[in-house]
């Protein structure tokens, strides 16, 4: 509390990201970072632009990166927006498309930043409970007053709604914006980008942080109808003309131009995920099918909070959410094969 804070600042509940510990080296399976480095072409591209031109502002309209992303998804550049991580884009999108007088909807268990933005902008939220298997009750998203946000695959549950099912949500909300947050889509799900020409109300948001190993570069993007993209640009250009710096623009562009590396790294993560799910099930964990780079696990005989603590003491960090409905679950990011083997060995040791 401070007497200098205004009412909005005083009332906020800021997002708390997973910890980035500095006390010792952990096996870090707590923030869904990619265990593999970015493409060497990304590092070369960044080194090439780390020169005297840094005295100059970057391109305020990010033209080259937008063109690259548009080509990659076979859409036009006026259907693409880029931002400083997808969190920033979500923040802009909430500001651009949602209003305090009309309640928005998102799941009771989903990415917790949505609630933070809702509070920041004074929005009302109808939280729709996921069913017992953490699936979305789609009909409950029909006919929303103010708009919808769906993370697909969902975080932290890892569950996925097929694109054909999302179509019904879009059809039943023709006058509202439906945001599909696809931070984890490259790990096996089918993207809703294929619906953007058909539905002017869908905004698909993705990021280079997870599947492109660039969490540290801060690049996200959104794909949707040109009117939605223009709305995002109106908000962005009312905050900051230069959300992406020269290094980020060059690095992200290079990432999209190294498809082979991207495909190979994602395939590795998926193979390791399959191995991990099987091993965890052998240990008695219940593991919903995951199409993300993490799994969401619970054990009938072991408290999630004590597993979390015991793993931490043994140098392995996972994510524990002390929240209703999921306080017996752990979210575990997929690391390298060696890291996942260490996780399995350590869990075995703890549970015996
Ligand atoms: C990681 C994540 C984001 C944020 O990604 P950045 O692009 O790094 O800001 C957004 N949504 C979900 C569901 C995520 O898990």
mmCIF file of C-alpha atoms in Angstrom, residues 5-220:
data_model
loop_
_atom_site.group_PDB
_atom_site.id
_atom_site.type_symbol
_atom_site.label_atom_id
_atom_site.label_comp_id
_atom_site.label_asym_id
_atom_site.label_seq_id
_atom_site.Cartn_x
_atom_site.Cartn_y
_atom_site.Cartn_z
ATOM 1 C CA UNK A 5 -1.078 4.755 -5.608
ATOM 2 C CA UNK A 6 -4.331 5.519 -7.322
ATOM 3 C CA UNK A 7 -7.416 3.376 -6.791
ATOM 4 C CA UNK A 8 -6.683 1.087 -9.756
ATOM 5 C CA UNK A 9 -3.118 0.364 -8.627
ATOM 6 C CA UNK A 10 -4.293 -0.324 -5.093
ATOM 7 C CA UNK A 11 -6.934 -2.795 -6.253
ATOM 8 C CA UNK A 12 -4.735 -4.853 -8.631
ATOM 9 C CA UNK A 13 -3.749 -8.481 -8.119
ATOM 10 C CA UNK A 14 -0.664 -8.772 -10.354
ATOM 11 C CA UNK A 15 0.294 -12.016 -12.092
ATOM 12 C CA UNK A 16 3.017 -14.060 -10.391
ATOM 13 C CA UNK A 17 5.208 -15.926 -12.907
ATOM 14 C CA UNK A 18 6.865 -19.253 -12.079
ATOM 15 C CA UNK A 19 10.073 -18.739 -10.164
ATOM 16 C CA UNK A 20 13.434 -18.242 -11.876
ATOM 17 C CA UNK A 21 15.626 -19.251 -8.913
ATOM 18 C CA UNK A 22 19.114 -17.829 -8.520
ATOM 19 C CA UNK A 23 20.263 -19.792 -5.446
ATOM 20 C CA UNK A 24 21.351 -22.964 -7.251
ATOM 21 C CA UNK A 25 20.994 -24.886 -10.483
ATOM 22 C CA UNK A 26 17.704 -26.739 -10.678
ATOM 23 C CA UNK A 27 16.261 -29.028 -13.267
ATOM 24 C CA UNK A 28 13.708 -26.438 -14.296
ATOM 25 C CA UNK A 29 10.377 -27.973 -15.224
ATOM 26 C CA UNK A 30 8.228 -25.136 -13.858
ATOM 27 C CA UNK A 31 7.712 -22.494 -16.558
ATOM 28 C CA UNK A 32 7.209 -24.479 -19.770
ATOM 29 C CA UNK A 33 10.374 -23.161 -21.325
ATOM 30 C CA UNK A 34 11.825 -25.203 -24.166
ATOM 31 C CA UNK A 35 14.781 -27.363 -23.066
ATOM 32 C CA UNK A 36 16.505 -26.919 -26.437
ATOM 33 C CA UNK A 37 18.326 -23.806 -27.638
ATOM 34 C CA UNK A 38 16.861 -21.609 -30.382
ATOM 35 C CA UNK A 39 17.922 -22.299 -33.970
ATOM 36 C CA UNK A 40 21.557 -21.318 -34.665
ATOM 37 C CA UNK A 41 20.158 -19.132 -37.445
ATOM 38 C CA UNK A 42 18.318 -17.087 -34.815
ATOM 39 C CA UNK A 43 21.540 -16.454 -32.913
ATOM 40 C CA UNK A 44 23.360 -15.502 -36.132
ATOM 41 C CA UNK A 45 20.591 -13.109 -37.118
ATOM 42 C CA UNK A 46 20.686 -11.422 -33.711
ATOM 43 C CA UNK A 47 24.477 -11.092 -33.846
ATOM 44 C CA UNK A 48 24.252 -9.560 -37.295
ATOM 45 C CA UNK A 49 21.974 -6.766 -36.139
ATOM 46 C CA UNK A 50 23.876 -6.128 -32.887
ATOM 47 C CA UNK A 51 25.722 -3.224 -34.503
ATOM 48 C CA UNK A 52 25.816 0.575 -34.685
ATOM 49 C CA UNK A 53 22.265 0.646 -36.003
ATOM 50 C CA UNK A 54 21.093 0.060 -32.438
ATOM 51 C CA UNK A 55 21.260 3.858 -32.141
ATOM 52 C CA UNK A 56 18.268 3.929 -34.490
ATOM 53 C CA UNK A 57 14.701 3.073 -33.501
ATOM 54 C CA UNK A 58 13.409 -0.246 -34.796
ATOM 55 C CA UNK A 59 10.738 -0.455 -37.494
ATOM 56 C CA UNK A 60 7.576 0.787 -35.710
ATOM 57 C CA UNK A 61 5.372 -1.401 -37.933
ATOM 58 C CA UNK A 62 7.574 -4.541 -37.807
ATOM 59 C CA UNK A 63 6.965 -5.016 -41.550
ATOM 60 C CA UNK A 64 9.550 -7.699 -42.285
ATOM 61 C CA UNK A 65 8.540 -9.920 -39.358
ATOM 62 C CA UNK A 66 4.849 -9.467 -40.121
ATOM 63 C CA UNK A 67 5.399 -10.441 -43.753
ATOM 64 C CA UNK A 68 7.365 -13.507 -42.679
ATOM 65 C CA UNK A 69 4.627 -14.639 -40.291
ATOM 66 C CA UNK A 70 1.912 -13.915 -42.874
ATOM 67 C CA UNK A 71 3.739 -16.084 -45.433
ATOM 68 C CA UNK A 72 4.258 -18.832 -42.892
ATOM 69 C CA UNK A 73 0.513 -19.060 -42.109
ATOM 70 C CA UNK A 74 -0.651 -18.197 -45.647
ATOM 71 C CA UNK A 75 -2.594 -15.102 -44.525
ATOM 72 C CA UNK A 76 -2.148 -11.467 -45.533
ATOM 73 C CA UNK A 77 0.060 -9.066 -43.584
ATOM 74 C CA UNK A 78 -2.990 -7.029 -42.531
ATOM 75 C CA UNK A 79 -4.201 -10.124 -40.635
ATOM 76 C CA UNK A 80 -1.064 -10.221 -38.441
ATOM 77 C CA UNK A 81 -0.092 -8.298 -35.306
ATOM 78 C CA UNK A 82 3.195 -8.729 -33.415
ATOM 79 C CA UNK A 83 3.935 -7.819 -29.816
ATOM 80 C CA UNK A 84 6.336 -8.081 -26.911
ATOM 81 C CA UNK A 85 5.296 -11.595 -25.961
ATOM 82 C CA UNK A 86 1.759 -12.880 -26.245
ATOM 83 C CA UNK A 87 1.053 -11.591 -22.740
ATOM 84 C CA UNK A 88 1.345 -8.073 -24.096
ATOM 85 C CA UNK A 89 -0.960 -8.928 -26.991
ATOM 86 C CA UNK A 90 -3.529 -10.385 -24.583
ATOM 87 C CA UNK A 91 -3.290 -7.171 -22.570
ATOM 88 C CA UNK A 92 -3.852 -5.062 -25.691
ATOM 89 C CA UNK A 93 -6.670 -7.326 -26.881
ATOM 90 C CA UNK A 94 -8.537 -7.118 -23.558
ATOM 91 C CA UNK A 95 -8.246 -3.326 -23.800
ATOM 92 C CA UNK A 96 -9.312 -3.233 -27.444
ATOM 93 C CA UNK A 97 -12.273 -5.636 -27.517
ATOM 94 C CA UNK A 98 -13.792 -6.066 -24.033
ATOM 95 C CA UNK A 99 -15.909 -3.574 -22.049
ATOM 96 C CA UNK A 100 -16.850 -3.246 -18.370
ATOM 97 C CA UNK A 101 -20.601 -3.318 -19.105
ATOM 98 C CA UNK A 102 -20.581 -6.783 -20.727
ATOM 99 C CA UNK A 103 -19.318 -9.863 -18.885
ATOM 100 C CA UNK A 104 -16.638 -11.915 -20.619
ATOM 101 C CA UNK A 105 -16.212 -15.669 -20.203
ATOM 102 C CA UNK A 106 -13.268 -17.919 -19.593
ATOM 103 C CA UNK A 107 -12.728 -21.235 -17.832
ATOM 104 C CA UNK A 108 -12.454 -21.525 -14.053
ATOM 105 C CA UNK A 109 -9.124 -23.284 -14.489
ATOM 106 C CA UNK A 110 -7.055 -21.555 -17.133
ATOM 107 C CA UNK A 111 -4.143 -19.176 -17.637
ATOM 108 C CA UNK A 112 -4.294 -16.916 -14.608
ATOM 109 C CA UNK A 113 -3.202 -13.806 -16.492
ATOM 110 C CA UNK A 114 -6.734 -13.481 -17.949
ATOM 111 C CA UNK A 115 -8.141 -12.642 -14.524
ATOM 112 C CA UNK A 116 -5.331 -10.141 -13.965
ATOM 113 C CA UNK A 117 -6.162 -8.272 -17.175
ATOM 114 C CA UNK A 118 -9.874 -8.405 -16.379
ATOM 115 C CA UNK A 119 -9.203 -6.695 -13.077
ATOM 116 C CA UNK A 120 -6.860 -4.143 -14.607
ATOM 117 C CA UNK A 121 -9.575 -3.062 -17.039
ATOM 118 C CA UNK A 122 -12.489 -3.350 -14.593
ATOM 119 C CA UNK A 123 -14.170 -6.194 -16.513
ATOM 120 C CA UNK A 124 -16.776 -8.611 -15.175
ATOM 121 C CA UNK A 125 -16.028 -12.295 -15.718
ATOM 122 C CA UNK A 126 -18.276 -15.364 -15.837
ATOM 123 C CA UNK A 127 -15.944 -18.215 -15.031
ATOM 124 C CA UNK A 128 -17.153 -21.403 -16.709
ATOM 125 C CA UNK A 129 -16.224 -24.548 -14.759
ATOM 126 C CA UNK A 130 -14.336 -27.199 -16.699
ATOM 127 C CA UNK A 131 -15.894 -30.637 -16.356
ATOM 128 C CA UNK A 132 -14.404 -33.334 -14.114
ATOM 129 C CA UNK A 133 -11.938 -34.357 -16.858
ATOM 130 C CA UNK A 134 -10.951 -30.709 -17.382
ATOM 131 C CA UNK A 135 -12.756 -30.483 -20.708
ATOM 132 C CA UNK A 136 -14.509 -27.262 -21.777
ATOM 133 C CA UNK A 137 -18.330 -27.379 -21.699
ATOM 134 C CA UNK A 138 -18.584 -25.679 -25.090
ATOM 135 C CA UNK A 139 -22.313 -24.839 -24.950
ATOM 136 C CA UNK A 140 -21.673 -22.686 -21.907
ATOM 137 C CA UNK A 141 -19.617 -20.402 -24.108
ATOM 138 C CA UNK A 142 -22.513 -19.798 -26.522
ATOM 139 C CA UNK A 143 -24.119 -16.350 -26.507
ATOM 140 C CA UNK A 144 -21.638 -14.488 -24.323
ATOM 141 C CA UNK A 145 -22.357 -10.828 -23.648
ATOM 142 C CA UNK A 146 -18.860 -9.473 -23.816
ATOM 143 C CA UNK A 147 -16.480 -11.958 -25.450
ATOM 144 C CA UNK A 148 -14.464 -15.061 -24.733
ATOM 145 C CA UNK A 149 -10.917 -16.213 -24.062
ATOM 146 C CA UNK A 150 -9.944 -19.863 -24.482
ATOM 147 C CA UNK A 151 -6.435 -21.222 -24.046
ATOM 148 C CA UNK A 152 -6.041 -24.182 -26.412
ATOM 149 C CA UNK A 153 -4.335 -26.379 -25.325
ATOM 150 C CA UNK A 154 -5.440 -25.131 -21.937
ATOM 151 C CA UNK A 155 -2.913 -24.175 -19.276
ATOM 152 C CA UNK A 156 -2.300 -25.667 -16.791
ATOM 153 C CA UNK A 157 -4.553 -28.655 -17.571
ATOM 154 C CA UNK A 158 -2.965 -29.490 -20.986
ATOM 155 C CA UNK A 159 -6.367 -30.485 -22.420
ATOM 156 C CA UNK A 160 -7.281 -29.632 -26.023
ATOM 157 C CA UNK A 161 -10.489 -28.732 -27.881
ATOM 158 C CA UNK A 162 -10.530 -29.796 -31.552
ATOM 159 C CA UNK A 163 -10.821 -26.820 -33.896
ATOM 160 C CA UNK A 164 -14.096 -28.124 -35.312
ATOM 161 C CA UNK A 165 -15.631 -27.800 -31.832
ATOM 162 C CA UNK A 166 -14.388 -24.222 -31.465
ATOM 163 C CA UNK A 167 -16.250 -23.396 -34.652
ATOM 164 C CA UNK A 168 -19.570 -23.730 -32.763
ATOM 165 C CA UNK A 169 -18.392 -21.197 -30.149
ATOM 166 C CA UNK A 170 -17.536 -18.734 -32.929
ATOM 167 C CA UNK A 171 -20.892 -19.266 -34.639
ATOM 168 C CA UNK A 172 -22.741 -18.621 -31.376
ATOM 169 C CA UNK A 173 -20.890 -15.372 -30.638
ATOM 170 C CA UNK A 174 -21.010 -13.488 -33.943
ATOM 171 C CA UNK A 175 -20.847 -10.035 -32.319
ATOM 172 C CA UNK A 176 -18.179 -10.804 -29.740
ATOM 173 C CA UNK A 177 -14.452 -11.339 -30.049
ATOM 174 C CA UNK A 178 -13.335 -14.869 -29.248
ATOM 175 C CA UNK A 179 -9.624 -15.070 -28.417
ATOM 176 C CA UNK A 180 -7.905 -18.409 -28.804
ATOM 177 C CA UNK A 181 -4.603 -18.403 -26.931
ATOM 178 C CA UNK A 182 -2.482 -21.006 -28.711
ATOM 179 C CA UNK A 183 0.766 -20.683 -26.752
ATOM 180 C CA UNK A 184 1.225 -24.494 -26.946
ATOM 181 C CA UNK A 185 -0.334 -25.278 -30.319
ATOM 182 C CA UNK A 186 2.875 -26.426 -32.016
ATOM 183 C CA UNK A 187 3.173 -29.464 -29.754
ATOM 184 C CA UNK A 188 0.535 -31.478 -31.592
ATOM 185 C CA UNK A 189 -2.741 -29.525 -31.745
ATOM 186 C CA UNK A 190 -4.410 -28.138 -34.851
ATOM 187 C CA UNK A 191 -4.491 -24.336 -34.987
ATOM 188 C CA UNK A 192 -7.618 -22.205 -35.314
ATOM 189 C CA UNK A 193 -5.699 -19.995 -37.766
ATOM 190 C CA UNK A 194 -7.551 -21.880 -40.496
ATOM 191 C CA UNK A 195 -10.787 -20.214 -39.272
ATOM 192 C CA UNK A 196 -9.666 -16.579 -39.573
ATOM 193 C CA UNK A 197 -10.907 -16.074 -43.141
ATOM 194 C CA UNK A 198 -14.282 -17.539 -42.240
ATOM 195 C CA UNK A 199 -14.884 -15.829 -38.879
ATOM 196 C CA UNK A 200 -14.192 -12.099 -38.454
ATOM 197 C CA UNK A 201 -14.577 -12.478 -34.656
ATOM 198 C CA UNK A 202 -11.722 -14.902 -33.970
ATOM 199 C CA UNK A 203 -8.320 -13.704 -32.795
ATOM 200 C CA UNK A 204 -5.673 -16.427 -32.617
ATOM 201 C CA UNK A 205 -2.724 -15.568 -30.382
ATOM 202 C CA UNK A 206 0.579 -17.446 -30.487
ATOM 203 C CA UNK A 207 4.076 -16.993 -29.137
ATOM 204 C CA UNK A 208 7.719 -17.705 -29.971
ATOM 205 C CA UNK A 209 8.356 -18.379 -26.252
ATOM 206 C CA UNK A 210 7.554 -22.085 -26.060
ATOM 207 C CA UNK A 211 7.886 -23.979 -29.350
ATOM 208 C CA UNK A 212 10.526 -21.626 -30.764
ATOM 209 C CA UNK A 213 12.723 -21.571 -27.645
ATOM 210 C CA UNK A 214 12.606 -17.778 -27.488
ATOM 211 C CA UNK A 215 11.001 -16.974 -24.131
ATOM 212 C CA UNK A 216 13.883 -14.578 -23.478
ATOM 213 C CA UNK A 217 13.382 -12.626 -26.712
ATOM 214 C CA UNK A 218 9.738 -11.649 -26.006
ATOM 215 C CA UNK A 219 7.900 -12.105 -29.292
ATOM 216 C CA UNK A 220 4.251 -13.023 -29.688
#
